[in-house]
Amino acid sequence: MAREIEFREALREAMSEEMRIDPRVFLMGEEVADYHGAYKVSKGMLEEFGPRRIIDTPISESGFAGLGIGATMLGLRPIVEFMSWSFSLVAADQIMNNAPKILYMSGGQFGCPIVFRGNDGAGGQLGSTHSWCVESLYANVPGLKMIIPSDPYDAKGLLKSAIRDDNPVFCLESERLLSIKGDVPEEEYVIPIGEAVVRRAGTDCTLVGFGRTVYFCEEAAEELAKEGIECEILDMRSIRPLDLDAIVASVRKTNYCVVVDQSWSFASVGSEVAAEVHKACFDDLDNHVHRVHNDDVPAPYSHELEQEMLPHARKICEAVRAATYNA
Amino acid sequence: MPVEPVFETRIDRLTILDEHGRFDEELGAGLIPDEDVVALYRHMVICRHLDEIAFKLQRSGRMGTYPENRGQEATSLGAAYALQKKDWLVTCYRENAGLFWRGLPMELVLLHWMGDERGNEIPEGLNVTPLAIPIGTQMLHATGLGWASKYRGDDGIACTFFGDGATSEGDFHEAMNFAANLDLPVIFFCQNNSWAISVPTRIQCSAPTIAQRGLAYGMDCIQVDGNDIFAVVKAVRDAAERARTNQRPTFIEAVTYRLGDHTTADDARRYRDDEELEMWKLRDPMIRLRGWLDARGLWDDSKQASLQEEAEAHIAAAVQRASDIEALPPTEFFKNMYKTMPPNLQQQMSTMRTSSLGRNPETADQSAVS
């Protein structure tokens, strides 16, 4: 039975359902208990699970990230909430240099089944230091998995998979999407990590996006359809592992590809996808892969300027027209 | 309004067997049974010999890098002796004596420093974490282990080891704050060996003791003579009692000295006074313990001579076992990246190429991974 719920409720349901069936799972982070999380994702969870399993921490990202990693060594399965992924940077050694390497460095003895999750991305007028898109930065590290859901259905299904996964999983949630609503069944379901999905079928150009950029792609596709260019939108959903097969299948159909990535372009998720598409679809492409990214500046504090730096629909339209020789 | 003190404290220093051989009978009598003192001394001699052999292996090109443990044996050994097998030893990289006492096979440590990561395959149930080379990061894992013990309702303790230099790291402060705020059964064991590579302690900490850093977090803290194994055992036992009964962490500063270089990649002669080194050589924990045993008729030169022979044979056998292990094929390094190998790694493994050089996924040979 489907009903409409908000993205943040979907995340909450994923955590609560997994906590009900697995006593090893707990949630830890800044303000997650009494205050219900800075973005109210954990509303009601303290009341249901109590302070033993919903834990407010000091402002100490490296502290609770490292604590969570240590707790996995004794068989627990922590969910660590970063109020913002921007704040995870002070915990970089724990999340990049420890969590994804524990299994390797312990000769397979200790896995690290931990979920790091929180807000990612610019667009909320939070200023340059609070508006990081960390996906390209962290996706470079082997040993971790990364998911970026774009709607409530995926958010719940992917986060449930992440909590059950035996590896560290980074779940990046756009603050701009937390209030959107979508159909989510009441019945149990999970979405496997590593599978992309076609959001809109089209024949003329493949748009590859993830997270919030899927909406930018949809806006652009509507506009381009008026010009007679039918875009196929592929929502990657998982960054690591990357579902290259799905992207390749679409590009082989459309022969054109534009990648839309809400992080900076240099050595990014977008550049990785473009490189792989060039390699796998060299004979199928009728133009090189075009990329749309944030402009190479920090997120401006000014609302107007910040909106402009994002990989928004107008930029995507321009890229598609150029890629398909319709400029 | 008068100005009133709101907090006063002091830091105690615990010594039971001092560098002149004086033994505090009140604190020390019966603390460690005589036969255990003999066993601990024998263990120190064997570990010291391993240190010498590992150094030679490195100098002869058979080992990558090695951090000498010489002079610090009493610290981790005393702690491992005082703790129970169910307690976790969360070490950095200069705790051989404690790890071997716990039961870690010597060839694994040799294997690790020889550059074979199978040395990190710690036998199940030893409750030892992998070596932590970045400074201070393991303290947070100890806090997490303490947290997990409390969460699970068992009465295990996590004891984490680190140097004086690590107490300048942010992770140290975050780990201490968490452990104190959440009432966790964690022992923070600082081996203050006077040097953070080439930086002396006084440049890292302007307070008179490292121990007092624990006060800021509302934690019990004590300084001990780290070359006095009796003092180390007592301090760790007291801390373990506090952790097990009251779920409270303790900070122990064990004052010791690194008689060797930081690692074989370092040469301490370039920055350290000979005079200081000579003074600390006289405070060697083994000299002190040997004197204690001699005075009680528990040890003599002939026992020493046969122990030396035993140590040589023991270490030679461990070196042989480490050397006999066949080299790993390169495909092995993909094995422990994920619990289940994802397709992109399977492809890299089967083609032995990075993704940028890899063949077309459709034509790459997958047979090697089936």
XYZ file of C-alpha atoms in Angstrom:
697
model
C 0.000 0.000 0.000
C 1.706 3.192 -1.137
C 1.352 6.480 0.643
C 3.096 9.794 0.185
C 5.787 10.621 2.679
C 8.618 13.131 2.844
C 12.206 12.241 2.003
C 13.205 12.780 5.650
C 10.423 10.446 6.802
C 11.644 7.811 4.377
C 15.135 8.026 5.871
C 13.646 7.801 9.354
C 11.550 4.758 8.439
C 14.603 3.025 7.015
C 16.570 3.559 10.230
C 13.694 2.733 12.560
C 12.721 -0.447 10.725
C 16.293 -1.700 10.715
C 16.716 -0.824 14.395
C 13.595 -2.806 15.255
C 14.945 -5.956 13.640
C 18.632 -5.578 14.523
C 19.642 -4.662 18.087
C 23.219 -4.014 16.932
C 22.158 -0.870 15.064
C 22.290 2.506 16.790
C 22.201 6.150 15.673
C 24.753 8.672 16.829
C 25.382 12.294 15.951
C 24.979 15.915 16.860
C 21.453 16.707 18.098
C 19.983 13.457 16.766
C 18.215 12.601 20.034
C 16.485 15.378 21.999
C 16.402 17.842 19.116
C 15.466 15.150 16.533
C 18.360 16.097 14.280
C 19.124 19.470 12.741
C 16.810 18.536 9.843
C 14.332 16.483 11.880
C 15.276 13.246 10.216
C 15.344 11.369 13.539
C 12.107 12.796 14.915
C 10.524 10.397 17.397
C 13.411 7.951 17.395
C 14.636 8.857 20.877
C 11.132 8.277 22.154
C 10.969 4.835 20.540
C 14.495 3.556 21.069
C 15.705 5.478 24.119
C 19.028 7.179 24.837
C 20.991 3.930 24.723
C 20.491 3.683 20.956
C 19.868 7.286 19.901
C 22.869 9.207 21.123
C 23.530 12.918 21.216
C 27.223 13.610 20.903
C 29.520 16.530 21.605
C 30.439 18.635 18.548
C 33.208 16.241 17.719
C 32.933 14.693 14.249
C 36.215 12.841 14.332
C 35.214 11.662 17.806
C 31.934 10.026 16.925
C 33.101 8.799 13.522
C 36.056 7.067 15.197
C 33.924 5.808 18.050
C 31.560 4.247 15.542
C 34.432 2.540 13.729
C 35.690 1.135 17.036
C 32.196 -0.121 17.870
C 32.074 -2.111 14.615
C 35.107 -4.053 15.841
C 32.903 -5.507 18.565
C 30.100 -6.364 16.164
C 27.864 -3.295 16.377
C 26.450 -1.572 13.297
C 26.443 2.198 13.836
C 24.637 4.843 11.834
C 26.622 8.044 12.183
C 24.839 11.249 11.205
C 26.870 14.236 10.127
C 24.722 17.325 10.484
C 26.332 18.223 7.197
C 28.867 16.321 5.136
C 30.745 19.630 5.132
C 31.550 18.896 8.781
C 32.853 15.441 7.958
C 36.018 17.064 6.660
C 37.377 17.364 10.199
C 36.830 13.600 10.507
C 38.568 12.857 7.208
C 41.199 10.575 8.668
C 38.607 8.389 10.339
C 36.247 8.150 7.370
C 38.823 7.992 4.564
C 41.921 6.556 6.169
C 40.349 4.171 8.658
C 36.811 2.961 7.874
C 37.464 1.901 4.254
C 40.794 0.264 5.131
C 40.061 -1.653 8.323
C 39.102 -4.827 6.463
C 42.236 -4.658 4.320
C 44.572 -3.732 7.159
C 43.262 -6.430 9.478
C 43.732 -9.145 6.888
C 39.976 -9.573 6.601
C 39.381 -9.924 10.339
C 37.449 -6.733 10.981
C 34.865 -5.506 8.543
C 33.502 -2.051 9.108
C 29.706 -2.183 8.754
C 28.985 1.481 9.371
C 26.746 4.041 7.677
C 27.812 7.662 7.562
C 24.923 9.840 6.462
C 23.865 13.459 6.341
C 23.309 16.530 4.305
C 25.330 17.137 1.200
C 25.334 19.853 -1.391
C 24.994 23.514 -2.084
C 21.817 25.459 -2.750
C 20.621 26.244 0.740
C 22.434 29.559 1.083
C 24.566 28.164 3.868
C 27.803 29.774 2.769
C 30.881 28.283 1.221
C 32.143 26.181 4.131
C 28.734 24.572 4.824
C 27.828 23.726 1.243
C 30.216 20.971 0.288
C 29.418 18.332 -2.282
C 31.764 15.677 -0.992
C 30.933 12.928 -3.494
C 33.885 13.453 -5.798
C 36.276 13.879 -2.892
C 35.289 10.688 -1.114
C 34.355 8.529 -4.102
C 38.047 8.357 -4.923
C 38.676 6.041 -1.973
C 38.419 2.286 -2.521
C 36.820 0.230 0.236
C 33.716 2.334 0.725
C 30.325 2.406 -0.946
C 28.421 5.590 -1.738
C 24.723 6.154 -2.349
C 22.951 9.384 -3.294
C 19.175 8.889 -3.412
C 17.009 11.363 -5.286
C 13.507 10.547 -3.995
C 11.817 9.141 -0.874
C 11.340 5.664 -2.347
C 15.024 5.297 -3.146
C 16.076 6.988 0.080
C 14.327 4.347 2.160
C 15.269 1.359 0.046
C 18.900 2.337 -0.345
C 19.432 3.329 3.281
C 18.019 -0.003 4.427
C 20.494 -1.766 2.163
C 23.266 0.443 3.503
C 22.477 -0.459 7.119
C 22.549 -4.160 6.232
C 25.762 -3.851 4.230
C 28.964 -5.270 5.731
C 31.079 -2.396 4.385
C 31.223 1.311 5.173
C 28.494 3.101 3.219
C 28.352 6.872 2.731
C 24.773 8.088 2.253
C 24.612 11.628 0.885
C 21.278 13.399 1.287
C 20.493 16.745 -0.279
C 19.083 19.202 2.218
C 17.083 20.669 -0.686
C 15.241 17.366 -1.127
C 14.337 16.527 2.475
C 10.853 18.004 2.236
C 9.849 16.560 -1.119
C 7.158 13.910 -1.022
C 6.872 10.672 -2.918
C 5.118 7.328 -2.945
C 6.612 4.821 -0.545
C 4.979 1.459 0.061
C 4.253 0.402 3.602
C 5.476 -3.065 2.777
C 9.074 -4.105 3.296
C 11.469 -3.488 0.378
C 15.121 -2.721 -0.213
C 16.966 -1.336 -3.228
C 20.312 -2.979 -3.974
C 23.334 -0.694 -3.876
C 24.937 -0.363 -7.303
C 21.899 -0.223 -9.559
C 20.991 2.841 -11.578
C 17.447 3.510 -12.814
C 15.971 5.192 -15.886
C 13.862 8.163 -14.741
C 12.665 9.250 -18.143
C 12.902 7.370 -21.384
C 14.196 9.188 -24.438
C 15.977 8.594 -27.708
C 18.156 11.605 -28.436
C 20.586 12.113 -25.587
C 21.389 10.404 -22.282
C 21.470 12.622 -19.200
C 23.328 10.976 -16.342
C 22.685 12.504 -12.901
C 22.317 11.624 -9.272
C 20.661 13.132 -6.211
C 19.402 16.645 -6.706
C 20.788 16.959 -10.225
C 18.116 14.478 -11.387
C 15.592 17.295 -10.883
C 17.756 19.722 -12.836
C 17.870 17.094 -15.585
C 14.072 16.708 -15.544
C 13.600 20.438 -15.828
C 16.014 20.551 -18.746
C 14.414 17.539 -20.433
C 11.000 19.256 -20.348
C 12.477 22.332 -21.944
C 14.405 20.356 -24.569
C 11.354 18.255 -25.423
C 9.716 21.467 -26.607
C 12.596 21.778 -29.063
C 12.145 18.207 -30.189
C 15.110 16.759 -28.276
C 14.020 13.740 -26.245
C 16.389 13.074 -23.352
C 16.737 9.838 -21.443
C 17.485 10.494 -17.761
C 19.519 7.987 -15.867
C 19.623 8.322 -12.072
C 22.859 6.695 -10.895
C 21.640 6.292 -7.265
C 24.939 4.613 -6.331
C 28.301 6.206 -6.998
C 30.362 3.288 -5.674
C 29.909 0.734 -7.036
C 29.039 2.449 -10.281
C 26.398 0.852 -12.513
C 28.286 1.435 -15.712
C 26.242 -1.175 -17.588
C 23.064 0.873 -17.243
C 24.780 4.029 -18.476
C 26.377 2.224 -21.387
C 23.066 0.628 -22.397
C 21.427 4.038 -22.547
C 24.286 5.717 -24.421
C 24.335 2.917 -26.993
C 20.704 3.777 -27.637
C 20.989 7.578 -27.807
C 24.619 7.961 -29.000
C 24.982 11.159 -26.979
C 25.766 11.670 -23.311
C 25.754 14.585 -20.873
C 26.822 13.958 -17.268
C 25.450 16.278 -14.588
C 27.343 16.353 -11.316
C 26.820 18.719 -8.393
C 30.472 18.809 -7.459
C 33.507 20.453 -8.982
C 34.617 19.111 -12.324
C 38.282 18.365 -11.706
C 38.845 14.657 -10.922
C 35.166 14.170 -10.178
C 32.376 11.607 -10.349
C 31.433 13.286 -13.642
C 34.909 12.937 -15.086
C 35.029 9.285 -14.054
C 31.694 8.545 -15.702
C 32.767 10.424 -18.837
C 36.039 8.498 -19.030
C 34.290 5.145 -18.616
C 31.636 6.032 -21.190
C 34.299 7.096 -23.665
C 36.066 3.805 -23.168
C 33.010 1.559 -23.315
C 31.072 3.476 -25.995
C 33.867 4.777 -28.179
C 32.242 3.473 -31.349
C 28.732 4.416 -30.286
C 29.229 8.078 -29.461
C 28.490 10.731 -32.050
C 30.141 13.408 -29.938
C 32.378 13.443 -26.895
C 30.661 13.240 -23.522
C 29.716 16.680 -22.232
C 29.769 17.497 -18.541
C 27.860 19.995 -16.410
C 29.209 20.730 -12.948
C 29.195 23.358 -10.260
C 31.283 26.269 -11.411
C 34.806 26.164 -10.026
C 34.104 28.483 -7.101
C 32.979 27.901 -3.507
C 29.215 28.111 -3.011
C 28.504 31.853 -2.803
C 26.480 33.114 0.148
C 24.368 35.281 -2.152
C 21.200 33.416 -3.150
C 21.291 34.533 -6.767
C 24.967 33.778 -7.256
C 24.694 30.423 -5.535
C 21.805 29.348 -7.761
C 23.869 30.318 -10.775
C 26.917 28.272 -9.763
C 24.865 25.049 -9.560
C 24.585 22.680 -12.574
C 21.104 24.002 -13.281
C 18.685 23.342 -16.123
C 19.818 26.170 -18.390
C 23.399 24.911 -18.335
C 22.191 21.372 -18.989
C 20.088 22.551 -21.952
C 23.103 24.339 -23.396
C 25.260 21.260 -22.969
C 22.690 18.967 -24.598
C 22.238 21.334 -27.552
C 26.001 21.505 -28.011
C 26.437 17.748 -27.629
C 23.703 16.946 -30.128
C 24.790 19.624 -32.636
C 21.662 21.657 -32.027
C 23.468 24.719 -30.698
C 33.082 39.167 46.125
C 36.135 37.197 47.123
C 37.949 35.186 44.492
C 37.659 31.553 45.502
C 39.321 28.492 44.063
C 36.739 26.311 42.323
C 39.045 23.460 41.423
C 42.261 22.262 42.962
C 44.123 19.116 42.239
C 47.480 17.485 41.994
C 49.080 14.798 39.901
C 50.572 11.817 41.729
C 53.558 9.900 40.462
C 53.653 6.209 41.292
C 56.950 4.345 41.664
C 57.320 0.989 43.393
C 60.728 -0.220 42.211
C 62.920 2.796 41.544
C 66.013 3.148 39.420
C 68.257 2.611 42.457
C 66.612 -0.722 43.199
C 64.602 0.542 46.158
C 61.344 -1.371 46.445
C 58.237 -0.054 48.176
C 57.209 -3.099 50.188
C 53.925 -1.571 51.236
C 52.726 -1.063 47.683
C 54.702 -3.805 45.998
C 54.679 -6.846 48.256
C 52.540 -9.570 46.700
C 51.537 -7.332 43.813
C 53.006 -9.800 41.333
C 53.775 -13.381 42.410
C 57.509 -14.193 42.223
C 57.068 -16.753 39.458
C 55.231 -14.175 37.377
C 57.995 -11.623 37.910
C 60.415 -14.227 36.570
C 58.138 -14.878 33.597
C 57.813 -11.154 32.868
C 61.581 -10.703 33.033
C 62.158 -13.664 30.737
C 59.616 -12.207 28.310
C 61.380 -8.836 28.314
C 64.713 -10.452 27.494
C 63.185 -12.356 24.584
C 61.427 -9.229 23.272
C 64.643 -7.217 23.549
C 66.396 -9.840 21.498
C 63.684 -9.722 18.859
C 64.211 -5.972 18.697
C 67.926 -6.425 18.033
C 67.306 -9.047 15.355
C 64.590 -6.980 13.654
C 66.980 -4.021 13.524
C 69.616 -6.203 11.858
C 67.059 -7.594 9.402
C 66.189 -4.053 8.400
C 69.814 -3.050 8.022
C 70.475 -6.088 5.864
C 67.567 -5.223 3.587
C 65.176 -7.947 4.701
C 62.714 -5.650 6.419
C 61.087 -2.389 5.257
C 61.032 -0.187 8.328
C 61.089 -1.136 11.972
C 60.361 0.890 15.112
C 62.614 -0.257 17.923
C 60.878 -0.978 21.219
C 64.100 -0.980 23.262
C 63.696 0.597 26.686
C 59.897 0.674 26.677
C 59.185 -3.008 27.295
C 57.805 -2.549 30.807
C 54.925 -0.338 29.728
C 52.863 -2.460 27.351
C 53.981 -5.659 29.074
C 52.859 -4.441 32.485
C 49.532 -3.351 31.034
C 48.927 -6.613 29.165
C 49.809 -8.559 32.318
C 47.419 -6.519 34.464
C 44.485 -6.844 32.078
C 42.281 -9.826 31.307
C 42.205 -11.716 28.027
C 38.776 -10.346 27.206
C 40.096 -6.767 27.387
C 41.167 -5.091 24.176
C 44.703 -3.934 23.453
C 44.394 -1.035 21.018
C 47.985 -0.363 20.125
C 50.005 1.923 17.917
C 53.355 0.374 16.933
C 55.730 0.122 19.891
C 53.955 -2.434 22.041
C 55.556 -5.727 20.994
C 56.105 -6.917 24.560
C 52.445 -6.520 25.490
C 51.199 -8.039 22.229
C 53.435 -11.098 22.538
C 52.388 -11.554 26.156
C 48.783 -11.573 24.967
C 49.690 -14.312 22.517
C 50.317 -12.626 19.180
C 52.750 -14.884 17.270
C 56.097 -13.116 16.801
C 56.318 -14.071 13.160
C 53.216 -12.001 12.432
C 54.891 -8.830 13.676
C 58.047 -9.693 11.753
C 55.975 -10.453 8.681
C 54.200 -7.103 8.896
C 57.423 -5.098 9.060
C 58.922 -7.242 6.314
C 56.155 -5.816 4.154
C 53.658 -8.656 4.104
C 50.241 -7.581 5.279
C 49.311 -11.106 6.227
C 51.160 -10.125 9.380
C 48.008 -8.210 10.278
C 45.829 -11.304 10.233
C 45.466 -11.379 13.982
C 44.264 -14.745 15.314
C 40.592 -14.716 16.279
C 39.865 -14.031 19.912
C 43.128 -12.267 20.823
C 41.273 -8.963 21.151
C 44.036 -6.968 19.571
C 43.457 -4.332 16.874
C 45.702 -3.863 13.827
C 48.759 -1.621 14.156
C 47.817 2.054 13.897
C 50.500 4.051 12.138
C 48.704 7.428 11.773
C 49.189 9.087 15.113
C 46.318 8.967 17.570
C 43.520 7.593 15.402
C 43.334 4.313 17.340
C 42.328 6.056 20.568
C 38.886 6.730 19.111
C 38.545 3.081 18.172
C 39.304 2.187 21.784
C 36.568 4.567 22.859
C 34.269 2.805 20.392
C 35.239 -0.620 21.719
C 34.551 0.617 25.241
C 31.240 1.976 24.059
C 30.362 -1.336 22.397
C 31.297 -3.287 25.544
C 28.990 -1.125 27.572
C 26.245 -1.344 24.937
C 26.473 -5.132 24.893
C 26.577 -5.333 28.644
C 29.818 -7.284 28.890
C 32.511 -6.030 31.249
C 35.392 -5.769 28.785
C 37.780 -2.847 28.817
C 39.682 -1.216 25.983
C 43.235 -0.111 26.748
C 44.791 2.106 24.127
C 48.487 2.913 23.787
C 50.017 6.021 22.282
C 53.016 8.269 22.677
C 53.468 11.696 24.198
C 53.366 13.213 20.706
C 49.901 11.778 20.078
C 48.460 13.821 22.930
C 48.794 16.873 20.680
C 46.397 15.336 18.151
C 42.741 16.300 18.002
C 41.673 12.650 18.058
C 43.269 12.257 21.491
C 41.158 15.067 22.914
C 37.970 13.877 21.229
C 38.508 10.314 22.427
C 39.182 11.455 25.996
C 36.141 13.730 26.013
C 33.833 11.004 24.711
C 35.120 8.374 27.107
C 34.623 10.657 30.090
C 31.258 12.067 29.017
C 29.779 8.686 28.154
C 31.314 6.875 31.173
C 33.215 4.329 29.130
C 35.538 1.548 30.327
C 38.658 2.789 28.550
C 42.244 3.121 29.736
C 44.313 5.730 27.939
C 47.905 4.628 28.317
C 50.431 7.252 27.247
C 53.981 6.061 26.759
C 55.822 9.306 27.315
C 59.192 8.354 25.872
C 60.427 11.967 25.763
C 60.506 12.242 21.984
C 57.945 12.561 19.185
C 60.386 11.511 16.466
C 62.822 14.447 16.863
C 60.562 16.778 18.831
C 61.098 16.755 22.588
C 58.106 16.608 24.927
C 58.636 20.157 26.190
C 57.884 21.517 22.722
C 54.613 19.584 22.538
C 53.224 20.310 25.969
C 53.980 23.269 28.180
C 52.316 21.739 31.238
C 54.623 20.022 33.729
C 53.003 16.639 33.142
C 51.145 14.990 30.273
C 48.961 13.273 32.862
C 47.193 16.486 33.766
C 45.652 16.651 30.304
C 43.190 14.083 31.654
C 41.984 16.519 34.315
C 40.440 18.761 31.691
C 38.064 15.932 30.810
C 37.133 15.092 34.384
C 39.121 11.891 34.234
C 41.190 10.169 36.888
C 44.809 10.480 35.921
C 48.155 9.396 37.258
C 51.806 9.481 36.264
C 53.829 6.320 36.736
C 57.454 5.395 36.328
C 57.081 3.551 33.049
C 60.325 1.632 33.505
C 59.011 0.148 36.735
C 56.804 -2.768 35.803
C 55.401 -2.993 39.328
C 54.122 0.583 39.119
C 52.661 -0.024 35.661
C 50.854 -3.161 36.811
C 49.392 -1.399 39.831
C 48.268 1.642 37.869
C 46.607 -0.458 35.169
C 44.933 -2.738 37.741
C 43.528 0.288 39.542
C 42.317 1.729 36.244
C 40.780 -1.597 35.220
C 38.937 -1.823 38.507
C 37.590 1.687 38.002
C 36.528 0.806 34.450
C 34.877 -2.484 35.367
C 33.023 -1.353 38.444
C 32.247 2.284 37.693
C 32.579 2.441 33.879
C 35.049 5.276 34.288
C 38.044 5.928 32.053
C 41.557 6.593 33.365
C 44.500 8.402 31.870
C 47.924 6.955 32.693
C 51.136 8.727 31.759
C 53.989 6.232 31.903
C 57.316 8.039 31.864
C 59.776 5.956 29.890
C 62.418 6.473 27.252
C 62.983 5.401 23.684
C 66.534 4.033 23.787
C 66.537 3.467 20.015
C 65.710 5.648 17.053
C 62.098 6.521 16.234
C 62.267 3.953 13.457
C 65.021 2.580 11.287
C 64.357 5.564 9.002
C 65.545 7.902 11.749
C 68.907 8.663 13.337
C 68.438 10.038 16.837
C 72.134 10.926 17.162
C 71.420 13.991 15.068
C 69.156 15.567 17.669
C 69.700 13.810 20.990
C 72.409 14.289 23.633
C 74.632 11.326 24.402
C 74.461 12.361 28.034
C 70.680 12.041 28.127
C 70.825 8.669 26.426
C 73.472 7.349 28.836
C 71.417 8.479 31.811
C 68.358 6.622 30.551
C 70.337 3.487 29.766
C 70.936 3.202 33.515
C 67.165 3.352 34.035
C 66.521 0.437 31.690
C 63.506 -1.512 32.944
C 65.346 -4.802 32.487
C 68.328 -3.781 34.636
C 65.982 -2.805 37.395
C 63.990 -6.002 37.264
C 67.115 -8.153 37.085
C 68.393 -6.445 40.246
C 65.122 -7.180 42.023
C 65.275 -10.846 41.043
C 68.962 -11.190 41.951
C 68.360 -9.692 45.386
C 65.727 -12.340 46.073
C 67.753 -15.233 44.770
C 65.343 -15.756 41.902
C 67.874 -15.227 39.130
C 71.596 -15.622 38.430
C 74.159 -15.443 35.650
C 73.779 -19.038 34.617
C 70.005 -18.656 34.246
C 70.685 -15.522 32.244
C 73.100 -17.340 29.956
C 70.666 -20.135 29.241
C 67.821 -17.643 28.727
C 69.959 -15.778 26.227
C 70.489 -19.007 24.281
C 66.781 -19.749 24.487
C 65.927 -16.255 23.227
C 68.271 -16.606 20.278
C 66.759 -19.940 19.276
C 63.225 -18.647 19.801
C 63.713 -15.564 17.636
C 65.668 -17.436 14.973
C 62.734 -19.826 14.663
C 60.255 -16.934 14.413
C 62.360 -15.255 11.725
C 62.517 -18.547 9.862
C 58.750 -18.991 10.009
C 58.215 -15.442 8.740
C 60.740 -15.936 5.941
C 59.294 -19.283 4.890
C 55.918 -17.851 3.984
C 55.527 -17.687 0.238
C 55.127 -14.290 -1.381
C 51.609 -13.178 -2.242
C 50.436 -13.072 -5.837
C 49.264 -9.546 -6.789
C 45.656 -10.696 -7.201
C 45.531 -11.158 -3.415
C 45.467 -7.460 -2.671
C 41.918 -7.187 -4.007
C 40.704 -9.779 -1.546
C 40.002 -7.680 1.514
C 38.685 -4.492 -0.053
C 35.015 -5.409 0.450
C 33.295 -8.286 2.204
C 32.014 -9.307 -1.224
C 34.053 -8.239 -4.234
C 32.152 -5.748 -6.435
C 32.162 -6.215 -10.236
C 34.654 -3.421 -10.953
C 37.246 -5.011 -8.680
C 36.561 -8.433 -10.170
C 37.265 -6.916 -13.538
C 40.474 -5.240 -12.350
C 41.590 -8.495 -10.794
C 40.850 -10.565 -13.862
C 42.585 -8.179 -16.241
C 45.224 -7.063 -13.728
C 44.809 -3.554 -15.009
C 43.492 -0.390 -13.460
C 40.176 0.751 -14.845
C 41.812 3.392 -17.018
C 43.879 0.739 -18.773
C 41.313 -2.042 -18.568
C 39.863 -3.818 -21.499
C 36.335 -3.416 -22.651
C 34.193 -4.845 -19.832
C 32.365 -7.005 -22.326
C 35.470 -8.693 -23.589
C 37.557 -8.765 -20.415
C 38.389 -12.245 -19.246
C 36.176 -12.988 -16.262
C 37.147 -16.628 -15.964
C 39.753 -15.921 -13.274
C 37.094 -14.863 -10.802
C 34.363 -17.379 -11.480
